[in-house]
Coordinates of C-alpha atoms in Angstrom, one line a residue:
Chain A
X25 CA 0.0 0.0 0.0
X26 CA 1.5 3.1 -1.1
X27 CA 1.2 6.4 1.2
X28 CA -0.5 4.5 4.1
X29 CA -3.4 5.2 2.3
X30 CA -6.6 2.9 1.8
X31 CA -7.2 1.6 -1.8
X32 CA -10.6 2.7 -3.4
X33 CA -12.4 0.2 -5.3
X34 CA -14.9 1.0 -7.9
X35 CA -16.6 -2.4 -8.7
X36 CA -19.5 -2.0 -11.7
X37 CA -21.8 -3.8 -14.1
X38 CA -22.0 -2.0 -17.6
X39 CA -25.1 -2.2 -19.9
X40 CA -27.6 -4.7 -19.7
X41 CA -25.7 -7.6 -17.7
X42 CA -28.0 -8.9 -15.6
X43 CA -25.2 -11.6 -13.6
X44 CA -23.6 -9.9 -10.6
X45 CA -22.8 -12.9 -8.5
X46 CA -19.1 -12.6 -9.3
X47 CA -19.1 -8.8 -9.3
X48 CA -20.1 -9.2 -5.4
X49 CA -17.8 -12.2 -4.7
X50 CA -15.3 -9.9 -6.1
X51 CA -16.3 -6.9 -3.8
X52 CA -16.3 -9.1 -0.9
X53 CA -12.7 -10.6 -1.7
X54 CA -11.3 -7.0 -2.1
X55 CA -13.0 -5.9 1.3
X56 CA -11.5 -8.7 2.9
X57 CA -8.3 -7.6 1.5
X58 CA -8.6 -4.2 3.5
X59 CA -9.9 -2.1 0.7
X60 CA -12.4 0.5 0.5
X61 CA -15.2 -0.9 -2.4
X62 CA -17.7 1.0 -3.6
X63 CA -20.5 -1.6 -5.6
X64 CA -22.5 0.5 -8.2
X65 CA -24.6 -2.2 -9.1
X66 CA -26.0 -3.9 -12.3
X67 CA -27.4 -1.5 -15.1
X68 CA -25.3 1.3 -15.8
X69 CA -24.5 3.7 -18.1
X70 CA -21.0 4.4 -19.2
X71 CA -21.2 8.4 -18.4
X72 CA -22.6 7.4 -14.7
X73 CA -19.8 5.1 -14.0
X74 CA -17.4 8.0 -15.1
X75 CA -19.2 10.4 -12.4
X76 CA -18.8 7.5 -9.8
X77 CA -15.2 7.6 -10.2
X78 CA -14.3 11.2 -10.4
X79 CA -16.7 11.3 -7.5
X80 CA -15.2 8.6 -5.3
X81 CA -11.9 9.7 -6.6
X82 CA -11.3 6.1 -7.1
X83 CA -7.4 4.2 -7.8
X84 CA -9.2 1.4 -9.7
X85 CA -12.2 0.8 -11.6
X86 CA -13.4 -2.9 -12.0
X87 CA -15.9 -4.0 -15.2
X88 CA -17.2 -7.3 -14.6
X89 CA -19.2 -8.8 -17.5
X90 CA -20.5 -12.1 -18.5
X91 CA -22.9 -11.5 -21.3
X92 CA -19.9 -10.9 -23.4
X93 CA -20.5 -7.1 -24.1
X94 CA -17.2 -6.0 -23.2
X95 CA -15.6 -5.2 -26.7
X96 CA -19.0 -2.7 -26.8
X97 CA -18.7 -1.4 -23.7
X98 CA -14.8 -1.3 -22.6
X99 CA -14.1 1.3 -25.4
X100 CA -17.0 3.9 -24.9
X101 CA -15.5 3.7 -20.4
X102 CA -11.6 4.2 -22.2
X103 CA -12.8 6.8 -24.1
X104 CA -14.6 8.4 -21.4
X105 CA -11.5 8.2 -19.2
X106 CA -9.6 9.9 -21.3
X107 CA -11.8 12.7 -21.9
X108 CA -11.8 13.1 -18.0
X109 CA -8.0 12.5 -17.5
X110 CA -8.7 10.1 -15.7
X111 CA -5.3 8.3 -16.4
X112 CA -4.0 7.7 -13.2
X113 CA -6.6 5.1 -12.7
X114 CA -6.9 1.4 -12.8
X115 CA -8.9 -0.4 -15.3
X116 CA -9.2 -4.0 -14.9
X117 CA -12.1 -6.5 -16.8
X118 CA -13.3 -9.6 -15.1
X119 CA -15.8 -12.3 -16.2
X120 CA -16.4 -14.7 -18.5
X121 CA -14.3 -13.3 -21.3
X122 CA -13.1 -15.5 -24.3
X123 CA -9.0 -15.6 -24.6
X124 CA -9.1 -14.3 -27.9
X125 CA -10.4 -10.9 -26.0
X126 CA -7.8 -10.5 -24.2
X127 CA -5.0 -8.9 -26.8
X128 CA -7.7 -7.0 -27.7
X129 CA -9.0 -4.8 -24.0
X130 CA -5.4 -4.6 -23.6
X131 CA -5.0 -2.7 -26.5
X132 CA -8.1 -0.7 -25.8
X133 CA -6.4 0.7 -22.4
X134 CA -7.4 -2.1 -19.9
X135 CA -4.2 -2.5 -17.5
X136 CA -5.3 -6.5 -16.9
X137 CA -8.1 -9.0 -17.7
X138 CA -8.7 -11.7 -14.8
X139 CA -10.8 -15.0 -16.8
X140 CA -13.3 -16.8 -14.0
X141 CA -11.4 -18.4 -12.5
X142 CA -8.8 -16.6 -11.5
X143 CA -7.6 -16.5 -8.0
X144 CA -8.4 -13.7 -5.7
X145 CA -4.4 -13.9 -4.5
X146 CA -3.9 -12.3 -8.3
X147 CA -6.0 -9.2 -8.6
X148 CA -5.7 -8.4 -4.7
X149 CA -2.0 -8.3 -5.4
X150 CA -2.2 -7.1 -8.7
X151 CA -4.4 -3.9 -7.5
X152 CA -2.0 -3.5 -4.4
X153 CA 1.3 -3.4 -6.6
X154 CA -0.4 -1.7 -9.3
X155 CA -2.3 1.6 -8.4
X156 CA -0.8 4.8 -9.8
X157 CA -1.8 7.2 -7.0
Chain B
X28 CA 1.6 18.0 -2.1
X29 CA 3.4 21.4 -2.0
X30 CA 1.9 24.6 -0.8
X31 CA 1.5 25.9 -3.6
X32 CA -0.2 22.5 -5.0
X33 CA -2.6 22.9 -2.0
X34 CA -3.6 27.0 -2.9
X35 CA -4.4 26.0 -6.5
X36 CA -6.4 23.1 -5.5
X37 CA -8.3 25.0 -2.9
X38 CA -8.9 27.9 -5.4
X39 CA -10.6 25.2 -8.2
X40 CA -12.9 23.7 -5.5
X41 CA -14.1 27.2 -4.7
X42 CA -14.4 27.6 -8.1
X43 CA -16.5 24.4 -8.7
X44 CA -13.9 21.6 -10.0
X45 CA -15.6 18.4 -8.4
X46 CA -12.5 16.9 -9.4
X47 CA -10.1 18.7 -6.9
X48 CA -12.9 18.2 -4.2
X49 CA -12.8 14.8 -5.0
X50 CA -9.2 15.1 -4.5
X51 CA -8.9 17.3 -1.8
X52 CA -11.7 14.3 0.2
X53 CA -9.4 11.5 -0.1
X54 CA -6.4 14.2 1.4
X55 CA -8.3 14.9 4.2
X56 CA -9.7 10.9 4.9
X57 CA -6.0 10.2 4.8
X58 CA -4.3 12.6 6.7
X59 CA -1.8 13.5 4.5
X60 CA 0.4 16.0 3.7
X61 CA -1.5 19.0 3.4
X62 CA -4.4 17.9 5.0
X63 CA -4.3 21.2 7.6
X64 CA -3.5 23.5 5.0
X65 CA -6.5 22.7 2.9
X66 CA -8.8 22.9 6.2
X67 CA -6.9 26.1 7.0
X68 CA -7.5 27.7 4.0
X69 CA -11.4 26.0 3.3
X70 CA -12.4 26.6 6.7
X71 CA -13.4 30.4 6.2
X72 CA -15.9 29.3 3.0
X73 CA -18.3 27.0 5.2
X74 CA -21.4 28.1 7.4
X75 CA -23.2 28.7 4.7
X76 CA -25.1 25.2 3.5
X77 CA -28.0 23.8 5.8
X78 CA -26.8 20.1 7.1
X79 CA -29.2 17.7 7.3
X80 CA -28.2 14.4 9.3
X81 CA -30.0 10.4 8.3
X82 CA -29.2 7.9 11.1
X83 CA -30.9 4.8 11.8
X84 CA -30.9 1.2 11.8
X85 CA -29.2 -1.4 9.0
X86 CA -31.8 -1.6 6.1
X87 CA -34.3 1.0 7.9
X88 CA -34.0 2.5 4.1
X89 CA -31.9 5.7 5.1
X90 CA -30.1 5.4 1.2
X91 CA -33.8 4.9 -0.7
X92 CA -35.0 8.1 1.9
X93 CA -31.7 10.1 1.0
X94 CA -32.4 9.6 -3.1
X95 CA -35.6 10.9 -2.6
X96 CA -34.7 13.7 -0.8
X97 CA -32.0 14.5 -3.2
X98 CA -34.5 14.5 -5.9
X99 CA -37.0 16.8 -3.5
X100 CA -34.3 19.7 -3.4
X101 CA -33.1 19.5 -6.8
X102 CA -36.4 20.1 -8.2
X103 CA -36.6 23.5 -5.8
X104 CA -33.4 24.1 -7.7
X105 CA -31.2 23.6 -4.4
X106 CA -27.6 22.1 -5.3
X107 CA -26.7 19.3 -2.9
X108 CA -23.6 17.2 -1.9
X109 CA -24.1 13.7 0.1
X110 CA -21.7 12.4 2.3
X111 CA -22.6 8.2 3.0
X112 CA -20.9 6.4 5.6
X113 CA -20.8 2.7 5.9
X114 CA -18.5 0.2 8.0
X115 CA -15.0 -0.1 7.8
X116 CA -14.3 -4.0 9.1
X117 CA -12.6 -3.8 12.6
X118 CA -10.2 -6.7 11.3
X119 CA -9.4 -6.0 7.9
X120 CA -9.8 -2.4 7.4
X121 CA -11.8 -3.1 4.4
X122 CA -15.4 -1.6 3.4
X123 CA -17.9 -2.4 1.2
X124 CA -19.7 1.0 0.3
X125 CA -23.1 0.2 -0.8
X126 CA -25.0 3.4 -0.5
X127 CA -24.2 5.0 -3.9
X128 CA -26.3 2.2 -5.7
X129 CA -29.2 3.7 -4.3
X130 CA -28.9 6.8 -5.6
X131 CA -28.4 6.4 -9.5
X132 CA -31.3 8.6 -10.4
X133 CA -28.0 11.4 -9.4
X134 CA -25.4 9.3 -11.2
X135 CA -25.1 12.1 -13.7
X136 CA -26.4 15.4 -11.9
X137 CA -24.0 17.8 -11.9
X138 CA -26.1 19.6 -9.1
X139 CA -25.4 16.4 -7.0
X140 CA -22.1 15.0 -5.1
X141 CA -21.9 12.2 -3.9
X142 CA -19.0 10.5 -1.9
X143 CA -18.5 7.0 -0.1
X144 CA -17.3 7.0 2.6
X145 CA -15.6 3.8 5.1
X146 CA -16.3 5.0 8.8
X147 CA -12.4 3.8 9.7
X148 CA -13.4 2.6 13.0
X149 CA -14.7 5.3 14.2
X150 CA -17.5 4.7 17.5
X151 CA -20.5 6.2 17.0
X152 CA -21.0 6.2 13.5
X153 CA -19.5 8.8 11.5
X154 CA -15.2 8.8 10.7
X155 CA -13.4 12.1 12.0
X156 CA -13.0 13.0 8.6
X157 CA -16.8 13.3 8.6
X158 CA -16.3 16.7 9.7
X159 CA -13.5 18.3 7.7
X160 CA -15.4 16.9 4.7
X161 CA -18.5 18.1 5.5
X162 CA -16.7 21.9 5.7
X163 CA -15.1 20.6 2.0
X164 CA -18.0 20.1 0.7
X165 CA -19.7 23.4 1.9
X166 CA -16.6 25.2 0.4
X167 CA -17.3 23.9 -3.0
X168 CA -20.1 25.4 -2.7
X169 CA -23.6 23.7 -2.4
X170 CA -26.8 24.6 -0.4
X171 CA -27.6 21.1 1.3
X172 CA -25.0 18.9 2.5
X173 CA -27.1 15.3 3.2
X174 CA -24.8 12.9 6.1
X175 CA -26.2 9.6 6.0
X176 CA -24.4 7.5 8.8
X177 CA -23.8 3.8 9.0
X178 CA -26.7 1.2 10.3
X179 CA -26.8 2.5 13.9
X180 CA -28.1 0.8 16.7
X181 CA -29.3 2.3 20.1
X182 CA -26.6 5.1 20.9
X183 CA -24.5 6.3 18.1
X184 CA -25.3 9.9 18.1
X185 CA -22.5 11.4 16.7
X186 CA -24.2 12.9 14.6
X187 CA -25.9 15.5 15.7
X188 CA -22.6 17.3 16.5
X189 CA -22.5 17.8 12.8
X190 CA -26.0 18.3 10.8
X191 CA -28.4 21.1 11.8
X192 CA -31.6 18.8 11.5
X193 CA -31.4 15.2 12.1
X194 CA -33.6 12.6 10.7
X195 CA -33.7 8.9 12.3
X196 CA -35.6 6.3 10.5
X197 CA -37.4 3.8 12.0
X198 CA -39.4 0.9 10.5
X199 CA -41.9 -1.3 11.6
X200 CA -40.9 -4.6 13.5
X201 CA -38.1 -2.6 15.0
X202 CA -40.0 -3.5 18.7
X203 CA -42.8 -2.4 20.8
X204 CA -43.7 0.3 23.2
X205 CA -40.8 -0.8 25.2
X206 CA -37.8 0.3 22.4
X207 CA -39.6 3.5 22.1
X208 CA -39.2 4.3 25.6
X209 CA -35.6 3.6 25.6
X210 CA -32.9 6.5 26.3
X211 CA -30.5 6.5 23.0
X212 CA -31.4 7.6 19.4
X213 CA -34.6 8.9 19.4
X214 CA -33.6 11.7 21.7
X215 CA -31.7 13.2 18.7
X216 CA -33.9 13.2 16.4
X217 CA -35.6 16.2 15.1
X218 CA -37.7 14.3 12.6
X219 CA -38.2 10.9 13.2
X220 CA -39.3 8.7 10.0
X221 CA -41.6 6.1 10.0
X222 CA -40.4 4.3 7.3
X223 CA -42.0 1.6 5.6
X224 CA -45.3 3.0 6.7
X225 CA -47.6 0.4 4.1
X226 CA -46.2 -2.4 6.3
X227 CA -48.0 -4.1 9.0
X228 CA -47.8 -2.8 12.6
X229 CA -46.9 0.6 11.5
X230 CA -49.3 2.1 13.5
X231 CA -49.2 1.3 15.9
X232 CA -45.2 1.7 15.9
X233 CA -45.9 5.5 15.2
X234 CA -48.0 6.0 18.4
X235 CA -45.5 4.5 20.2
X236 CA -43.2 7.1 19.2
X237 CA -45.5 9.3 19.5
X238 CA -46.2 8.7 23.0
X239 CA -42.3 8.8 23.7
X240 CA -42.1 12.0 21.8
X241 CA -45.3 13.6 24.5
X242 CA -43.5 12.1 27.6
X243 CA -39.8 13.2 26.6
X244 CA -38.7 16.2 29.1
X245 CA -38.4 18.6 26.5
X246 CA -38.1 22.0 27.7
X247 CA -40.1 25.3 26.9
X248 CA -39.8 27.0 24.2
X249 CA -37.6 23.9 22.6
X250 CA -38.0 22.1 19.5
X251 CA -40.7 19.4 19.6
X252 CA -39.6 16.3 17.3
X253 CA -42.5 15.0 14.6
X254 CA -43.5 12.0 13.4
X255 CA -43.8 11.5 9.9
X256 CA -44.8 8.4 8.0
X257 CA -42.8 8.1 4.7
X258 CA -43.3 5.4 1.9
X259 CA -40.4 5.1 -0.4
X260 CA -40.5 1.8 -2.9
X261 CA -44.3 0.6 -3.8
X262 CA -45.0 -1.5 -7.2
X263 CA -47.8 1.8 -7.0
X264 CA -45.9 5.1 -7.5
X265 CA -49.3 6.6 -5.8
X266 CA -48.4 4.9 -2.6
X267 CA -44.8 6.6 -2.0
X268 CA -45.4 9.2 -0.1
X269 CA -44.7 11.6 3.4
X270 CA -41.5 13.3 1.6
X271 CA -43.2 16.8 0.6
X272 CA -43.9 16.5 4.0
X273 CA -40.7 15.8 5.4
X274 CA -38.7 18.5 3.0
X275 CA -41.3 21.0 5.0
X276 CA -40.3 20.0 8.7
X277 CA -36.4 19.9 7.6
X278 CA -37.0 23.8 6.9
X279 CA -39.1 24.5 9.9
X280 CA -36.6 23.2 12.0
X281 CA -34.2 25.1 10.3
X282 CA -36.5 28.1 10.8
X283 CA -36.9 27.4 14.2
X284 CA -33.0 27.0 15.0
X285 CA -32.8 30.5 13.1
X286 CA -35.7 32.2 15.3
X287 CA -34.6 31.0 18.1
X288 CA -30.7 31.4 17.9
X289 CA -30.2 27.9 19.0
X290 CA -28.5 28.0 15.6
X291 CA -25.4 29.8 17.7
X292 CA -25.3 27.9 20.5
X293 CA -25.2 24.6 18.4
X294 CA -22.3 26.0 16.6
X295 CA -20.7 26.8 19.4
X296 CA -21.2 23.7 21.0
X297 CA -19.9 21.9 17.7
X298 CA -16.6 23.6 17.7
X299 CA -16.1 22.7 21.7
X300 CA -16.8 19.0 20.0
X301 CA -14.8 19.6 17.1
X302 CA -11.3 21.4 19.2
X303 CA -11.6 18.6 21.4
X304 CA -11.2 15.9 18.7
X305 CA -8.5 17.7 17.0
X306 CA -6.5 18.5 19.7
X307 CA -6.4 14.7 20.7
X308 CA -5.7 14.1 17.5
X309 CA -2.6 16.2 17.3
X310 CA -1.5 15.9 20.6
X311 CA -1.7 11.9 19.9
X312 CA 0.4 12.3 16.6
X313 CA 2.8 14.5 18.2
X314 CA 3.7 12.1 21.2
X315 CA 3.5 9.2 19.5
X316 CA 6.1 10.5 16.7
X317 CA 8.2 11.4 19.7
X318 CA 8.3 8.2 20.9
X319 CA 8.9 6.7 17.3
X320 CA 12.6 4.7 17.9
X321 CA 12.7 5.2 21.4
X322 CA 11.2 1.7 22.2
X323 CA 9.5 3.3 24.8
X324 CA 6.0 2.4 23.6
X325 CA 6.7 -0.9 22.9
X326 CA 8.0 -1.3 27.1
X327 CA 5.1 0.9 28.5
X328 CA 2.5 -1.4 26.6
X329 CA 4.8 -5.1 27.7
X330 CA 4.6 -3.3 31.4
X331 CA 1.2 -2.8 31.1
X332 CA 0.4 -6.5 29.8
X333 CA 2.9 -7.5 32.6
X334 CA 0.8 -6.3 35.2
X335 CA 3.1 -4.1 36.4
X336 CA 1.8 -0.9 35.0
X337 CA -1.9 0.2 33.9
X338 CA -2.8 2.2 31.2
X339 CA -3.5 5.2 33.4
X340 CA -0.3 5.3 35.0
X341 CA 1.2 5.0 31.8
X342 CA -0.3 7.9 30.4
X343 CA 0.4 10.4 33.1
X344 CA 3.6 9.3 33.3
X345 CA 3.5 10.1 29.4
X346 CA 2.4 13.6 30.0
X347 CA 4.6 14.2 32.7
X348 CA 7.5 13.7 30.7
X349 CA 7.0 14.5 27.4
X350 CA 4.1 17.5 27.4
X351 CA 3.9 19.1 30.6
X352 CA 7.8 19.3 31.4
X353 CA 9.6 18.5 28.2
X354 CA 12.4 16.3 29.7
X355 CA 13.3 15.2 26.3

């Protein structure tokens, strides 16, 4: 933890995904972890996740999907982020989200996917060892 | 964070940047660097937003009441920043902030801001950031600040150092006659809410309070807490209802602390509260940075656990030597 300073979590649904059982198992692992997670929920739009996260002032903002939308959606939350200089953030993806994806968020602007079935030991350490503020 | 960092960001969250606020919030929650500064310089910018407080039990529907509210003072045009506190765990440090999801209807308002916060183990329901962030908050410049606090139980009344009109929601199946005469969170509240007030055994709930409300010792010429029934999720939009209601006795209050100058006197009584807080914060820091290295803290608390000291004696012996007489 850099700073002595709490990590803030932004944990979201995009669009019309209606499966957040990982997105709260996710939440849950990252409280456990000592980190400060704010859950926005299922259903929302790109521009109110934005707000959220120049609101919150969040280090790291977290897309779960798993009704594969996240080559529409991913692009339209980079884009965003960029318009709001909101570069000194985390994005990660998580869900079920084909390998051949992959090459392709990262390209977008997404710092890491984690596939289900990752291990919470990965992202917890990935987020701590990776937030830019 | 340099000085001069600090002036500019001050200047841009006078000047509206919610970004910098943002910012500036997550300083202040963290006590770092520049963290006075910012309240030094903020400080003479607040006073001027009316702070409404929203305590009350787990799931009582303080977040539904607070969206609702939002949307009540937006549409008389009022801007308004919302300050949501939920649990830090005791063993982890971690906090799930749920509050926000509630409130989506905002998600894009710029009229509207809205920050999580984790109460960091605070007792009594409200982090001591609370308070410089409410004054951050006022700075940037909105007319209602909303504080909802954490699931309370029967005696975390911290809040009413902070808001100028507090609401505590109850619901029904929250206990009988009995739990309305109890000493503890009622006696803070201004408005209390009855919510959930379509459910069974509402009533009856709301004479109860009622009748602790009549028998309370409240003195003459004091402020007379009301009960008020409020609705807030119905498959019928026709049966939510009580929050016209409610917006109207969070401004006669306010009226009535204006009237009758208790408006001062709560001020007053806030800073007392608020002096107090930061001086044992300081004075904390400052010892315990003085003993940094020395080992000392590390013997005083083995002693203690030893039996041969107690926590008392440790303390004044603390004080004698390091505050009042500056051995070192």
């Amino acid at each position: 933890m850099k700073n002595n300073k709490q990590i803030k979590v932004i944990i979201t649904k995009v669009g019309l995904d209606g499966h957040d059982r990982g997105a709260k198992i996710v939440v849950s692992l990252l409280k456990e972890a000592g980190m400060e997670v704010v859950y926005l929920g299922m259903f929302n739009q790109v521009e109110d996740i934005i707000q959220a996260v120049v609101d919150e002032d969040a280090d790291v903002l977290g897309l779960s999907y798993l009704s594969g939308e996240q080559l529409i959606f991913t692009p339209k939350i980079v884009g965003e982020m960029k318009k709001n200089e909101l570069n000194d953030v985390l994005l990660i993806v998580g869900g079920t989200i084909p390998v051949e994806d992959i090459p392709l968020l990262e390209e977008m602007g997404v710092e890491r996917v984690f596939r289900a079935g990752s291990l919470s030991n990965e992202f917890i350490e990935y987020i701590e060892k990776n937030i830019k503020k | 964070m340099t000085e001069n960092n600090i002036d500019e960001m001050v200047q841009k969250i006078l000047d509206g940047d919610r970004r910098m606020l943002a910012r500036a919030i997550t300083l202040v929650e963290n006590s770092r660097k520049g963290h006075r500064n910012i309240m030094k310089q903020v400080y003479p910018h607040t006073g001027k937003a009316m702070i409404v407080g929203i305590t009350g039990a787990g799931g009582a529907g303080k977040s539904t009441l607070t969206d609702i509210l939002i949307a009540k003072f937006r549409k008389m045009g009022k801007t308004v920043g919302v300050v949501l506190v939920d649990p830090s765990s005791p063993f982890t440090g971690g906090a799930m902030l749920g509050d926000r999801i509630r409130m989506k209807k905002h998600a894009r308002d710029k009229g509207v801001y809205i920050r999580s916060i984790a109460s960091r183990g605070a007792m009594g329901g409200l982090s001591r950031a609370t308070y410089d962030i409410i004054r951050i908050i006022e700075a940037f410049g909105v007319d209602i600040v909303i504080v909802e606090t954490l699931g309370t139980g029967q005696d975390e009344i911290d809040i009413i150092h902070l808001v100028h009109t507090c609401l505590v929601v109850f619901t029904p199946g929250m206990g009988d006659d009995i739990q309305a005469m109890k000493a503890g969170i009622l006696e803070i509240a201004d408005l209390i809410i009855m919510n959930k007030a379509d459910l069974e055994g509402a009533e009856a709930f709301i004479r109860h309070l009622q009748g602790a409300v009549t028998t309370a010792n409240i003195p003459v010429g004091a402020w007379t807490p009301k009960v008020f029934p409020s609705v807030c999720i119905s498959d019928k939009p026709a049966n939510i209802k009580g929050h016209d209601e409610i917006i109207k006795g969070i401004y006669e209050h306010f009226d009535f602390l204006n009237k009758s100058k208790a408006l001062d006197k709560i001020r007053f009584q806030r800073l007392e509260l608020e002096l107090g807080l930061i001086l044992k914060d300081e004075l904390q820091n400052l010892i315990f940075k003085g003993l940094k290295g020395t080992g000392l803290k590390k013997k005083y608390i083995t002693s203690i656990i030893g039996g041969e000291n107690d926590p008392y004696s440790v303390v004044r012996e603390i004080l004698d030597n390091y505050v009042l007489h500056r051995k070192n």
